PDB file of C-alpha atoms in Angstrom:
ATOM      1  CA  PHE A 226     158.960   6.299 175.631  1.00  0.00           C
ATOM      2  CA  ARG A 227     160.212   8.204 172.707  1.00  0.00           C
ATOM      3  CA  ALA A 228     163.838   8.018 171.884  1.00  0.00           C
ATOM      4  CA  ILE A 229     165.682  11.195 172.713  1.00  0.00           C
ATOM      5  CA  SER A 230     167.817  12.299 169.862  1.00  0.00           C
ATOM      6  CA  ILE A 231     171.447  13.275 170.335  1.00  0.00           C
ATOM      7  CA  VAL A 232     170.635  16.792 169.094  1.00  0.00           C
ATOM      8  CA  THR A 233     167.884  17.229 171.683  1.00  0.00           C
ATOM      9  CA  LEU A 234     170.085  15.913 174.467  1.00  0.00           C
ATOM     10  CA  THR A 235     172.985  18.130 173.414  1.00  0.00           C
ATOM     11  CA  GLY A 236     170.669  21.132 173.278  1.00  0.00           C
ATOM     12  CA  ALA A 237     169.324  20.391 176.767  1.00  0.00           C
ATOM     13  CA  VAL A 238     172.850  20.052 178.201  1.00  0.00           C
ATOM     14  CA  LEU A 239     173.958  23.302 176.549  1.00  0.00           C
ATOM     15  CA  LEU A 240     170.860  25.091 177.841  1.00  0.00           C
ATOM     16  CA  ALA A 241     171.520  23.789 181.374  1.00  0.00           C
ATOM     17  CA  LEU A 242     175.160  24.937 181.149  1.00  0.00           C
ATOM     18  CA  MET A 243     174.065  28.381 179.942  1.00  0.00           C
ATOM     19  CA  ILE A 244     171.539  28.732 182.751  1.00  0.00           C
ATOM     20  CA  GLY A 245     174.186  27.653 185.259  1.00  0.00           C
ATOM     21  CA  TYR A 246     176.690  30.127 183.824  1.00  0.00           C
ATOM     22  CA  VAL A 247     174.184  33.005 183.931  1.00  0.00           C
ATOM     23  CA  ALA A 248     173.162  32.154 187.508  1.00  0.00           C
ATOM     24  CA  ALA A 249     176.801  31.930 188.659  1.00  0.00           C
ATOM     25  CA  ARG A 250     177.678  35.175 186.884  1.00  0.00           C
ATOM     26  CA  TYR A 251     174.705  36.920 188.512  1.00  0.00           C
ATOM     27  CA  HIS A 252     175.738  35.575 191.918  1.00  0.00           C
ATOM     28  CA  PHE A 253     179.336  36.796 191.548  1.00  0.00           C
ATOM     29  CA  ASP A 254     178.249  40.185 190.160  1.00  0.00           C
ATOM     30  CA  LEU A 255     175.843  40.622 193.063  1.00  0.00           C
ATOM     31  CA  ASN A 256     178.541  39.694 195.589  1.00  0.00           C
ATOM     32  CA  ASP A 257     180.963  42.117 193.911  1.00  0.00           C
ATOM     33  CA  ARG A 258     178.409  44.920 194.102  1.00  0.00           C
ATOM     34  CA  ILE A 259     177.710  44.200 197.765  1.00  0.00           C
ATOM     35  CA  GLU A 260     181.448  44.197 198.513  1.00  0.00           C
ATOM     36  CA  GLN A 261     181.929  47.493 196.629  1.00  0.00           C
ATOM     37  CA  GLN A 262     179.058  49.099 198.531  1.00  0.00           C
ATOM     38  CA  TYR A 263     180.434  47.853 201.849  1.00  0.00           C
ATOM     39  CA  ARG A 264     183.908  49.230 201.048  1.00  0.00           C
ATOM     40  CA  ALA A 265     182.342  52.568 200.098  1.00  0.00           C
ATOM     41  CA  SER A 266     180.322  52.616 203.330  1.00  0.00           C
ATOM     42  CA  ILE A 267     183.456  52.382 205.514  1.00  0.00           C
ATOM     43  CA  ARG A 268     185.543  54.973 203.624  1.00  0.00           C
ATOM     44  CA  ASP A 269     185.520  58.730 204.019  1.00  0.00           C
ATOM     45  CA  GLU A 270     184.489  60.256 200.703  1.00  0.00           C
ATOM     46  CA  LEU A 271     186.892  63.215 200.913  1.00  0.00           C
ATOM     47  CA  THR A 272     190.081  61.553 202.178  1.00  0.00           C
ATOM     48  CA  SER A 273     189.512  57.859 201.322  1.00  0.00           C
ATOM     49  CA  LEU A 274     190.591  56.996 204.868  1.00  0.00           C
ATOM     50  CA  LEU A 275     188.421  54.745 206.973  1.00  0.00           C
ATOM     51  CA  ASN A 276     185.394  56.729 208.129  1.00  0.00           C
ATOM     52  CA  ARG A 277     183.975  56.614 211.656  1.00  0.00           C
ATOM     53  CA  ARG A 278     182.171  53.305 211.029  1.00  0.00           C
ATOM     54  CA  GLY A 279     185.196  51.710 209.360  1.00  0.00           C
ATOM     55  CA  ALA A 280     187.648  52.915 211.990  1.00  0.00           C
ATOM     56  CA  LEU A 281     185.467  51.797 214.904  1.00  0.00           C
ATOM     57  CA  THR A 282     184.996  48.394 213.271  1.00  0.00           C
ATOM     58  CA  ALA A 283     188.754  48.009 212.723  1.00  0.00           C
ATOM     59  CA  VAL A 284     189.542  49.060 216.297  1.00  0.00           C
ATOM     60  CA  THR A 285     186.886  46.711 217.707  1.00  0.00           C
ATOM     61  CA  GLU A 286     188.225  43.794 215.629  1.00  0.00           C
ATOM     62  CA  ALA A 287     191.799  44.523 216.717  1.00  0.00           C
ATOM     63  CA  LEU A 288     190.826  44.693 220.383  1.00  0.00           C
ATOM     64  CA  ALA A 289     188.986  41.380 220.106  1.00  0.00           C
ATOM     65  CA  VAL A 290     192.291  39.635 219.369  1.00  0.00           C
ATOM     66  CA  ARG A 291     193.844  40.915 222.619  1.00  0.00           C
ATOM     67  CA  ALA A 292     197.304  39.912 221.478  1.00  0.00           C
ATOM     68  CA  SER A 293     199.051  43.143 222.310  1.00  0.00           C
ATOM     69  CA  THR A 294     198.809  46.536 223.901  1.00  0.00           C
ATOM     70  CA  TYR A 295     196.861  49.050 221.854  1.00  0.00           C
ATOM     71  CA  ALA A 296     196.842  52.819 221.828  1.00  0.00           C
ATOM     72  CA  THR A 297     193.940  54.757 220.396  1.00  0.00           C
ATOM     73  CA  ILE A 298     194.835  58.318 219.520  1.00  0.00           C
ATOM     74  CA  LEU A 299     192.222  60.974 218.861  1.00  0.00           C
ATOM     75  CA  VAL A 300     193.513  63.739 216.603  1.00  0.00           C
ATOM     76  CA  ASP A 301     191.888  67.167 216.327  1.00  0.00           C
ATOM     77  CA  VAL A 302     193.379  69.369 213.593  1.00  0.00           C
ATOM     78  CA  ASP A 303     194.014  72.880 214.900  1.00  0.00           C
ATOM     79  CA  ASP A 304     192.730  75.997 213.138  1.00  0.00           C
ATOM     80  CA  LEU A 305     190.765  74.264 210.387  1.00  0.00           C
ATOM     81  CA  LYS A 306     187.835  76.588 211.061  1.00  0.00           C
ATOM     82  CA  ARG A 307     190.142  79.584 210.540  1.00  0.00           C
ATOM     83  CA  ILE A 308     191.396  78.107 207.241  1.00  0.00           C
ATOM     84  CA  ASN A 309     187.798  77.479 206.100  1.00  0.00           C
ATOM     85  CA  ASP A 310     186.689  80.978 207.135  1.00  0.00           C
ATOM     86  CA  ASN A 311     189.671  82.801 205.581  1.00  0.00           C
ATOM     87  CA  TYR A 312     190.306  80.749 202.443  1.00  0.00           C
ATOM     88  CA  GLY A 313     187.115  78.776 201.831  1.00  0.00           C
ATOM     89  CA  HIS A 314     185.999  75.219 202.457  1.00  0.00           C
ATOM     90  CA  SER A 315     187.758  73.919 199.365  1.00  0.00           C
ATOM     91  CA  ALA A 316     191.080  75.056 200.879  1.00  0.00           C
ATOM     92  CA  GLY A 317     190.133  73.383 204.157  1.00  0.00           C
ATOM     93  CA  ASP A 318     189.239  70.192 202.292  1.00  0.00           C
ATOM     94  CA  GLU A 319     192.569  70.281 200.477  1.00  0.00           C
ATOM     95  CA  VAL A 320     194.417  70.688 203.787  1.00  0.00           C
ATOM     96  CA  LEU A 321     192.515  67.692 205.192  1.00  0.00           C
ATOM     97  CA  CYS A 322     193.396  65.605 202.134  1.00  0.00           C
ATOM     98  CA  ILE A 323     197.087  66.520 202.370  1.00  0.00           C
ATOM     99  CA  LEU A 324     197.203  65.750 206.100  1.00  0.00           C
ATOM    100  CA  SER A 325     195.352  62.465 205.524  1.00  0.00           C
ATOM    101  CA  GLU A 326     197.792  61.382 202.826  1.00  0.00           C
ATOM    102  CA  ARG A 327     200.777  62.297 205.000  1.00  0.00           C
ATOM    103  CA  MET A 328     199.440  60.234 207.891  1.00  0.00           C
ATOM    104  CA  ARG A 329     198.502  57.322 205.618  1.00  0.00           C
ATOM    105  CA  LYS A 330     201.951  57.220 203.989  1.00  0.00           C
ATOM    106  CA  GLY A 331     203.579  56.952 207.405  1.00  0.00           C
ATOM    107  CA  LEU A 332     201.597  53.902 208.541  1.00  0.00           C
ATOM    108  CA  LYS A 333     203.331  50.639 209.397  1.00  0.00           C
ATOM    109  CA  PRO A 334     201.818  47.194 210.075  1.00  0.00           C
ATOM    110  CA  GLY A 335     199.615  47.225 213.174  1.00  0.00           C
ATOM    111  CA  GLU A 336     198.644  50.884 212.656  1.00  0.00           C
ATOM    112  CA  LEU A 337     195.568  52.538 211.219  1.00  0.00           C
ATOM    113  CA  ILE A 338     194.180  55.991 210.676  1.00  0.00           C
ATOM    114  CA  GLY A 339     190.586  57.006 210.071  1.00  0.00           C
ATOM    115  CA  ARG A 340     188.597  60.201 209.804  1.00  0.00           C
ATOM    116  CA  PHE A 341     185.857  60.616 212.378  1.00  0.00           C
ATOM    117  CA  GLY A 342     184.477  63.655 210.594  1.00  0.00           C
ATOM    118  CA  GLY A 343     185.191  67.347 210.272  1.00  0.00           C
ATOM    119  CA  ASP A 344     188.704  67.925 211.557  1.00  0.00           C
ATOM    120  CA  GLU A 345     188.814  64.817 213.777  1.00  0.00           C
ATOM    121  CA  PHE A 346     190.787  61.664 213.109  1.00  0.00           C
ATOM    122  CA  VAL A 347     191.401  58.480 215.041  1.00  0.00           C
ATOM    123  CA  ALA A 348     194.612  56.469 214.931  1.00  0.00           C
ATOM    124  CA  MET A 349     195.387  53.092 216.448  1.00  0.00           C
ATOM    125  CA  LYS A 350     198.691  51.397 217.137  1.00  0.00           C
ATOM    126  CA  ALA A 351     199.349  47.859 218.344  1.00  0.00           C
ATOM    127  CA  TYR A 352     202.678  47.775 220.152  1.00  0.00           C
ATOM    128  CA  ARG A 353     204.835  45.858 222.587  1.00  0.00           C
ATOM    129  CA  LYS A 354     207.294  48.548 223.723  1.00  0.00           C
ATOM    130  CA  LEU A 355     206.356  52.082 224.719  1.00  0.00           C
ATOM    131  CA  ASP A 356     209.091  53.418 222.421  1.00  0.00           C
ATOM    132  CA  GLU A 357     207.093  52.083 219.449  1.00  0.00           C
ATOM    133  CA  LEU A 358     204.086  54.143 220.533  1.00  0.00           C
ATOM    134  CA  HIS A 359     206.208  57.264 221.045  1.00  0.00           C
ATOM    135  CA  GLU A 360     207.671  56.832 217.557  1.00  0.00           C
ATOM    136  CA  PHE A 361     204.169  56.484 216.056  1.00  0.00           C
ATOM    137  CA  ILE A 362     202.951  59.626 217.820  1.00  0.00           C
ATOM    138  CA  ALA A 363     206.051  61.510 216.637  1.00  0.00           C
ATOM    139  CA  ARG A 364     205.301  60.425 213.033  1.00  0.00           C
ATOM    140  CA  LEU A 365     201.712  61.633 213.391  1.00  0.00           C
ATOM    141  CA  GLN A 366     202.821  64.968 214.852  1.00  0.00           C
ATOM    142  CA  HIS A 367     205.362  65.414 212.071  1.00  0.00           C
ATOM    143  CA  ALA A 368     202.730  64.698 209.401  1.00  0.00           C
ATOM    144  CA  LEU A 369     200.310  67.135 211.027  1.00  0.00           C
ATOM    145  CA  SER A 370     202.676  70.043 211.638  1.00  0.00           C
ATOM    146  CA  ARG A 371     204.623  70.408 208.372  1.00  0.00           C
ATOM    147  CA  ASN A 372     203.911  73.441 206.235  1.00  0.00           C
ATOM    148  CA  ILE A 373     201.311  73.188 203.446  1.00  0.00           C
ATOM    149  CA  LYS A 374     201.492  75.417 200.384  1.00  0.00           C
ATOM    150  CA  LEU A 375     198.359  75.750 198.309  1.00  0.00           C
ATOM    151  CA  ASP A 376     197.700  78.102 195.395  1.00  0.00           C
ATOM    152  CA  ALA A 377     197.281  81.333 197.316  1.00  0.00           C
ATOM    153  CA  ILE A 378     197.983  80.267 200.867  1.00  0.00           C
ATOM    154  CA  ASP A 379     200.745  78.973 203.030  1.00  0.00           C
ATOM    155  CA  VAL A 380     199.595  77.311 206.274  1.00  0.00           C
ATOM    156  CA  THR A 381     201.277  75.398 209.026  1.00  0.00           C
ATOM    157  CA  PRO A 382     198.620  73.250 210.640  1.00  0.00           C
ATOM    158  CA  GLY A 383     198.936  71.517 213.932  1.00  0.00           C
ATOM    159  CA  ALA A 384     196.856  69.130 215.948  1.00  0.00           C
ATOM    160  CA  SER A 385     195.862  68.207 219.460  1.00  0.00           C
ATOM    161  CA  LEU A 386     196.289  64.518 220.271  1.00  0.00           C
ATOM    162  CA  GLY A 387     194.724  62.475 223.060  1.00  0.00           C
ATOM    163  CA  VAL A 388     195.953  58.960 223.809  1.00  0.00           C
ATOM    164  CA  ALA A 389     194.162  56.071 225.517  1.00  0.00           C
ATOM    165  CA  ILE A 390     195.963  52.771 226.090  1.00  0.00           C
ATOM    166  CA  TYR A 391     194.273  49.389 226.267  1.00  0.00           C
ATOM    167  CA  PRO A 392     194.183  47.582 228.676  1.00  0.00           C
ATOM    168  CA  PHE A 393     195.524  50.254 231.068  1.00  0.00           C
ATOM    169  CA  ASP A 394     192.986  53.016 230.447  1.00  0.00           C
ATOM    170  CA  ALA A 395     190.062  50.696 229.688  1.00  0.00           C
ATOM    171  CA  THR A 396     189.224  47.007 229.679  1.00  0.00           C
ATOM    172  CA  ASP A 397     186.500  47.010 227.011  1.00  0.00           C
TER     173      ASP A 397
END
């Protein structure tokens, strides 16, 4: 056996530490990229709300807990086609973004809002008293019916809402 010099041993340890650092850094960077791509895959590109996939996943996860009563509210924005036809799709997109931000700002714990696509949104509310659900729906309606002023237009949108309550309207 040849004697291993201190310099050689120190070099080998430093090389091993560098390889370990590079491997760990690669692992964390890869996990970060995967997490970023997942977050992007569940968000609506226009509004940054949960998209259909993200909203359905969140609703499914919430229902799996079965700790409360849940309401799922489907929201269909009225007259968006008219806004798109009369003022252009960029105006319609801006209206959707404003409505999305209004709904998002009004959320409380146990509530979510997502965009299903086009002019359709889905909201969910976990609640114990029916008054809590009524208050949530009133907040949504208020957010969806207030006047919007854009550069050249002044619109007052509205929306149609449909409510399903778990476990009364469905058991799965």
